[in-house]
PDB file of C-alpha atoms in Angstrom:
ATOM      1  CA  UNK A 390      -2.946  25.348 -16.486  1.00 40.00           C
ATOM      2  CA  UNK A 391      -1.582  25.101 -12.881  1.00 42.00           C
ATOM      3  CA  UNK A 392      -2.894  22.279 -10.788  1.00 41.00           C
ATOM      4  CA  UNK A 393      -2.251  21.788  -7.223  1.00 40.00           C
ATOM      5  CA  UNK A 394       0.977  19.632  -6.303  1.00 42.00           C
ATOM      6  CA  UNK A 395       0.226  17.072  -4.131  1.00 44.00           C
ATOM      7  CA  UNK A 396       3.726  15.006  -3.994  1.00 43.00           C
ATOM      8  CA  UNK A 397       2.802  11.126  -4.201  1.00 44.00           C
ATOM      9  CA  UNK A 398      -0.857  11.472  -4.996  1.00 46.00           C
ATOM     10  CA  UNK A 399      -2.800  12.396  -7.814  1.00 42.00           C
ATOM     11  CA  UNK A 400      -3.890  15.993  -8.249  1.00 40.00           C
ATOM     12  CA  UNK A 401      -7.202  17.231  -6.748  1.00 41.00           C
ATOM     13  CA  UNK A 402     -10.393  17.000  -7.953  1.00 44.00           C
ATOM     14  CA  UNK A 403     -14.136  16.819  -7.219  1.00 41.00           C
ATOM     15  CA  UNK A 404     -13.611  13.720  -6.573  1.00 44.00           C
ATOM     16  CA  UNK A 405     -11.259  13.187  -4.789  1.00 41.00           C
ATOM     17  CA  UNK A 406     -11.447  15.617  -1.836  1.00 43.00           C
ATOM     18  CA  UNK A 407     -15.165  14.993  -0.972  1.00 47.00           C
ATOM     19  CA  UNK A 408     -15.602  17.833   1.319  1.00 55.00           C
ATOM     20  CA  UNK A 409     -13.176  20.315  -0.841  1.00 60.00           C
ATOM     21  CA  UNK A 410     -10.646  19.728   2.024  1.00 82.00           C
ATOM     22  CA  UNK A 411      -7.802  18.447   3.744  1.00 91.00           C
ATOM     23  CA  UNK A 412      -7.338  17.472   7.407  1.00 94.00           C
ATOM     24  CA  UNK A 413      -4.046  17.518   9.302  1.00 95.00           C
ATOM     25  CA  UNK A 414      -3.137  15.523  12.493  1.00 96.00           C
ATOM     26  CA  UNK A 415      -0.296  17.870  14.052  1.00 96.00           C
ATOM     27  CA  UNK A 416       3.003  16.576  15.705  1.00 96.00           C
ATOM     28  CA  UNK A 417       1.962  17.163  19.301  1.00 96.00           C
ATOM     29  CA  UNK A 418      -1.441  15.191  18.712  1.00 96.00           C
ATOM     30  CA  UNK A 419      -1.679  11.392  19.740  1.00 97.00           C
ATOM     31  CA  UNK A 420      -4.940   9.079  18.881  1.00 96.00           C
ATOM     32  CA  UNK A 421      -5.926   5.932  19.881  1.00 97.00           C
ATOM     33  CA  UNK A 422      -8.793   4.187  18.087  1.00 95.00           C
ATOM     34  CA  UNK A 423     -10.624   4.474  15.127  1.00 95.00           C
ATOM     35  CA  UNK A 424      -9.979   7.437  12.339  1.00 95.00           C
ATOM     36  CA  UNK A 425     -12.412   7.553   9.269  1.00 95.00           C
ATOM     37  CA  UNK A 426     -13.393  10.551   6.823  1.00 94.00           C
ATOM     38  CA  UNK A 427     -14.661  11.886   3.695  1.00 93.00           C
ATOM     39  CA  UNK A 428     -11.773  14.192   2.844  1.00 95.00           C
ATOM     40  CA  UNK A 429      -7.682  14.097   2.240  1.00 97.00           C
ATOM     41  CA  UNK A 430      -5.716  13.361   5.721  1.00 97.00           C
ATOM     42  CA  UNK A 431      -2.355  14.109   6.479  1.00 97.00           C
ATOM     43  CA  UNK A 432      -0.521  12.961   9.519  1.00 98.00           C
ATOM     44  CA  UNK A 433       2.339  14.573  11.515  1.00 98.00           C
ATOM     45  CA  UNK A 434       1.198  13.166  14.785  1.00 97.00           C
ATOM     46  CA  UNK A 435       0.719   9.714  16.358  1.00 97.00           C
ATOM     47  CA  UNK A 436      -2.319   7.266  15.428  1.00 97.00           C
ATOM     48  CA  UNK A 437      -3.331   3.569  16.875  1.00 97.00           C
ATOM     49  CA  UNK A 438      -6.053   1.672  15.353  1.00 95.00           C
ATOM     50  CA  UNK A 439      -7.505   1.790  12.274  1.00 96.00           C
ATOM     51  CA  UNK A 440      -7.549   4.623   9.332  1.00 97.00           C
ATOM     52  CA  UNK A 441     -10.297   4.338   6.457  1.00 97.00           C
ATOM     53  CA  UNK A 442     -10.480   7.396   4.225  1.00 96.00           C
ATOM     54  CA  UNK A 443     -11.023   4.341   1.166  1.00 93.00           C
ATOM     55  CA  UNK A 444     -12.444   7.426  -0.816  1.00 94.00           C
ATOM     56  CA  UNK A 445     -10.033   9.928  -0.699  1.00 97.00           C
ATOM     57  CA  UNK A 446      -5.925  10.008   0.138  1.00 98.00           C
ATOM     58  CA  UNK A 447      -3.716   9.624   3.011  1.00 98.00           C
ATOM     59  CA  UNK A 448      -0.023  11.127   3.771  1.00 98.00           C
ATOM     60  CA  UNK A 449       1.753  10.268   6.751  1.00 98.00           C
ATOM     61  CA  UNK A 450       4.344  13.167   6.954  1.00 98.00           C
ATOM     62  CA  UNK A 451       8.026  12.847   7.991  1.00 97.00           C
ATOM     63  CA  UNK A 452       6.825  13.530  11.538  1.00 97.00           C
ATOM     64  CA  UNK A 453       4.301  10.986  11.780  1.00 97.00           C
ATOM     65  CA  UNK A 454       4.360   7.611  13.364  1.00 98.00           C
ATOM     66  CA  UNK A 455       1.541   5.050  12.886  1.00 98.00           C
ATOM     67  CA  UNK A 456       0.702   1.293  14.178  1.00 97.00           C
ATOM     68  CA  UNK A 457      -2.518   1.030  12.431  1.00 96.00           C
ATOM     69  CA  UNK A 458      -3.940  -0.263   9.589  1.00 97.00           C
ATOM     70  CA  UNK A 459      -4.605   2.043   6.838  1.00 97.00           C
ATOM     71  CA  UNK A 460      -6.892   2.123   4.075  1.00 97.00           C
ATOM     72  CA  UNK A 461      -7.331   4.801   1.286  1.00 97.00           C
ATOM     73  CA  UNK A 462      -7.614   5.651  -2.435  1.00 96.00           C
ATOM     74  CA  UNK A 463      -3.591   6.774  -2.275  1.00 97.00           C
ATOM     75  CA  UNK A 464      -1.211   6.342   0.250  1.00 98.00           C
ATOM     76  CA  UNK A 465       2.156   8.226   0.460  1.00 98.00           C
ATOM     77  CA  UNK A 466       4.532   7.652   3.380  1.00 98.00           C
ATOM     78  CA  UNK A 467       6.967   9.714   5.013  1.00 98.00           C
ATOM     79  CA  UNK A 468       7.466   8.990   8.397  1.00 98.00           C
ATOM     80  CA  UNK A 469       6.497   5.861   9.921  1.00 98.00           C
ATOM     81  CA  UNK A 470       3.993   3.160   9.615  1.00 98.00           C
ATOM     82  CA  UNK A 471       3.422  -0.321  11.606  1.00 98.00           C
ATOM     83  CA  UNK A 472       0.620  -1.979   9.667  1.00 97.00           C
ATOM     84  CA  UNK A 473      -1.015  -3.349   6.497  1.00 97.00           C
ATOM     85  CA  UNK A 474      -1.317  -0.269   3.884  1.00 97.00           C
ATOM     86  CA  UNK A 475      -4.444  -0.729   1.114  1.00 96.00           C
ATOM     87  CA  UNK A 476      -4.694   1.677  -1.876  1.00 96.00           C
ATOM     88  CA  UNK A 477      -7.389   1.230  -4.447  1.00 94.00           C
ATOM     89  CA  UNK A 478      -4.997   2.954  -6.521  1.00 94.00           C
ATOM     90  CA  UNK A 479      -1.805   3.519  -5.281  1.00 95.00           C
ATOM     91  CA  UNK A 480       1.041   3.534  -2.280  1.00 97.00           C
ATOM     92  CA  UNK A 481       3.846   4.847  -2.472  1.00 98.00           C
ATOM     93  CA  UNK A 482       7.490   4.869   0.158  1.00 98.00           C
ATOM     94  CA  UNK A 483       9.366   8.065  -0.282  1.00 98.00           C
ATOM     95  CA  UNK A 484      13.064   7.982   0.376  1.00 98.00           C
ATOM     96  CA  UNK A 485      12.061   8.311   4.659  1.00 98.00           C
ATOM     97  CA  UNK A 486       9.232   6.272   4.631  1.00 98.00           C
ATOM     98  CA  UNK A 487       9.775   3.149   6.889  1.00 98.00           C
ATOM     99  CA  UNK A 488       7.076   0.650   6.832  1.00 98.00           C
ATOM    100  CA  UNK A 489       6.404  -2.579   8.615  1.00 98.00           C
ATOM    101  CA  UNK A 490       3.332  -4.441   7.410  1.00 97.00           C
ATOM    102  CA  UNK A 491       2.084  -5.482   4.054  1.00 97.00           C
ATOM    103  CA  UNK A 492       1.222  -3.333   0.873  1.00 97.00           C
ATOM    104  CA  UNK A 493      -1.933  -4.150  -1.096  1.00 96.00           C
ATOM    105  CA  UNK A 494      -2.546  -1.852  -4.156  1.00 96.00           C
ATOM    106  CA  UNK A 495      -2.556  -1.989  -7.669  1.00 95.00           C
ATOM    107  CA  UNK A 496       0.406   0.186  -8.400  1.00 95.00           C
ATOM    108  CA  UNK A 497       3.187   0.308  -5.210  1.00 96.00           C
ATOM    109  CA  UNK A 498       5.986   2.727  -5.487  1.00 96.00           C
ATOM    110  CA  UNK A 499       9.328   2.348  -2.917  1.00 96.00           C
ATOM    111  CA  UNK A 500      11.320   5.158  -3.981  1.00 97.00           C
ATOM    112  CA  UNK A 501      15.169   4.940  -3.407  1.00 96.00           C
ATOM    113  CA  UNK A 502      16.209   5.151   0.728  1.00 95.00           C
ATOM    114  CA  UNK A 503      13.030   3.801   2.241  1.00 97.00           C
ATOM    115  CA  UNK A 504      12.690   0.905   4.567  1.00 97.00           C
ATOM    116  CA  UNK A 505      10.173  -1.926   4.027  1.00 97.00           C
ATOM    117  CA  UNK A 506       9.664  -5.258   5.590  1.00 98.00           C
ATOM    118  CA  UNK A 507       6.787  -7.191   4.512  1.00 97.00           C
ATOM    119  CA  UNK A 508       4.808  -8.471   1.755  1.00 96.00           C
ATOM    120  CA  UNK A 509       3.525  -6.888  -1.558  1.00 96.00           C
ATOM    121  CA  UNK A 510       0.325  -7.801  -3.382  1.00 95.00           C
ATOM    122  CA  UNK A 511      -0.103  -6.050  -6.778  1.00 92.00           C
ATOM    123  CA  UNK A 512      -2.631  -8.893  -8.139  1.00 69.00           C
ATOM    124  CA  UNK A 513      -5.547 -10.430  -7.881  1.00 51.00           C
ATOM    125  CA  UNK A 514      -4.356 -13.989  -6.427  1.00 46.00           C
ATOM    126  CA  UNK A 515      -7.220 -16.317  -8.260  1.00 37.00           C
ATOM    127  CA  UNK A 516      -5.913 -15.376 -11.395  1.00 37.00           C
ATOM    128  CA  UNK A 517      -2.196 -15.831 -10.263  1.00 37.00           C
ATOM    129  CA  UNK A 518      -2.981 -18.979  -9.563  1.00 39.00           C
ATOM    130  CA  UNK A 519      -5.199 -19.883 -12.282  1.00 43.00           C
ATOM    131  CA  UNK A 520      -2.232 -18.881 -14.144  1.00 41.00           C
ATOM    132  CA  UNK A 521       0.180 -21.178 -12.852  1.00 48.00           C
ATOM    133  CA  UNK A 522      -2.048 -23.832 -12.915  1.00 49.00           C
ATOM    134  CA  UNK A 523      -2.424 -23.499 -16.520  1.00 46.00           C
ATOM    135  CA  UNK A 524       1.417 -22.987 -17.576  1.00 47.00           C
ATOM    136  CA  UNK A 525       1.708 -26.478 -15.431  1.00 49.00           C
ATOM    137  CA  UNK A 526      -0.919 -27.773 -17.562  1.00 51.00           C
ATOM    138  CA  UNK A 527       1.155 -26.744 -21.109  1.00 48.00           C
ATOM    139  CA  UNK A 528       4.303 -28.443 -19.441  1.00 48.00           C
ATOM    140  CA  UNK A 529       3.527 -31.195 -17.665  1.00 54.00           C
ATOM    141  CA  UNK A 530       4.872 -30.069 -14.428  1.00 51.00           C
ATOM    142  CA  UNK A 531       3.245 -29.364 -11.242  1.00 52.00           C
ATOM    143  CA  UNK A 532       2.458 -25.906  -9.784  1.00 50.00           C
ATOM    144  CA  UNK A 533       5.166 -25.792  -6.898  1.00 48.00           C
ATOM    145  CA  UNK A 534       6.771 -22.341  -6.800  1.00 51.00           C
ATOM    146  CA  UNK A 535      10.335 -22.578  -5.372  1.00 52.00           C
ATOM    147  CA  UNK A 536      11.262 -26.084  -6.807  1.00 50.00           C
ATOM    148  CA  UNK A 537      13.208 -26.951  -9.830  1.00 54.00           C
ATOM    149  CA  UNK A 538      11.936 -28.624 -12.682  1.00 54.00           C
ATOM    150  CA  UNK A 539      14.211 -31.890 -13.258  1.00 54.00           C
ATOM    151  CA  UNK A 540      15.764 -32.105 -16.549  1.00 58.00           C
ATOM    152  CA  UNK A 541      14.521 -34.396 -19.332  1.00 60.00           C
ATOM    153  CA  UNK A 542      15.201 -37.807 -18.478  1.00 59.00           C
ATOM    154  CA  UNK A 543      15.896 -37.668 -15.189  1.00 58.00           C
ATOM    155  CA  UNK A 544      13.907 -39.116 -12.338  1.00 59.00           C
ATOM    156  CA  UNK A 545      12.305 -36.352  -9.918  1.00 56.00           C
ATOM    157  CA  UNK A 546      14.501 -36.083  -6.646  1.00 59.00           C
ATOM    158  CA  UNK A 547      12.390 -37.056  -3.216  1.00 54.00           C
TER     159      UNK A 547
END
């Protein structure tokens, strides 16, 4: 069976593209403000604000250039992106993707050549800490990531 390719993002269903559809921002288009939708978006222009298609998936093309925060199902980048990215499911950073800003999704993929400065978050954070906390508890050492352990027998340094 041949299924629509869709490169970074999961193949189309009912689901997926709400209105059956996908919407393109062209090169020569700027926007300033708010963006939100019920179908696929791809951008080749320039956006500033915010972009929420949470249902559905987002591509910001090799041509595109965005200082915004985005949120959507998937996320694949191309071009360029100032801002926090949030996939349900997934983001990924192809090879000329360049993104500053944080990444929260469950799966993140940075695929060889991108650029990325910021922070990851693939987790919930109670249970990473709850999970510290309790391999403290089983060795009788404090929870402070980024400080060695002393060895056995030897007084903590101050």
């Amino acid at each position: 069976m041949n299924q629509p390719t869709n490169p970074g993002l999961a193949p189309s269903d009912p689901d997926t593209d709400r209105d059956g559809g996908k919407a393109t921002i062209g090169a020569s288009i700027k926007i300033s403000g708010d963006i939100s939708g019920k179908e696929d978006l791809i951008i080749n222009g320039n956006i500033e604000g915010t972009i929420d298609f949470r249902e559905n998936n987002v591509i910001i093309g090799k041509k595109g250039r965005v200082s915004a925060d985005v949120i959507a199902r998937n996320i694949s980048v191309e071009g360029e992106v100032k801002g926090e990215l949030r996939g349900s499911e997934q983001v990924t950073l192809k090879p000329s993707g360049h993104v500053t800003g944080d990444i929260r999704a469950p799966r993140v993929v940075l695929d060889d050549g991108c650029r990325f400065k910021g922070s990851v978050d693939m987790e919930d954070k109670p249970a990473v800490m709850e999970s510290r906390g309790m391999a403290a508890k089983l060795t009788g050492t404090k929870p402070f990531p980024g400080r060695p352990t002393p060895p056995a027998g030897e007084p903590p340094k101050a």
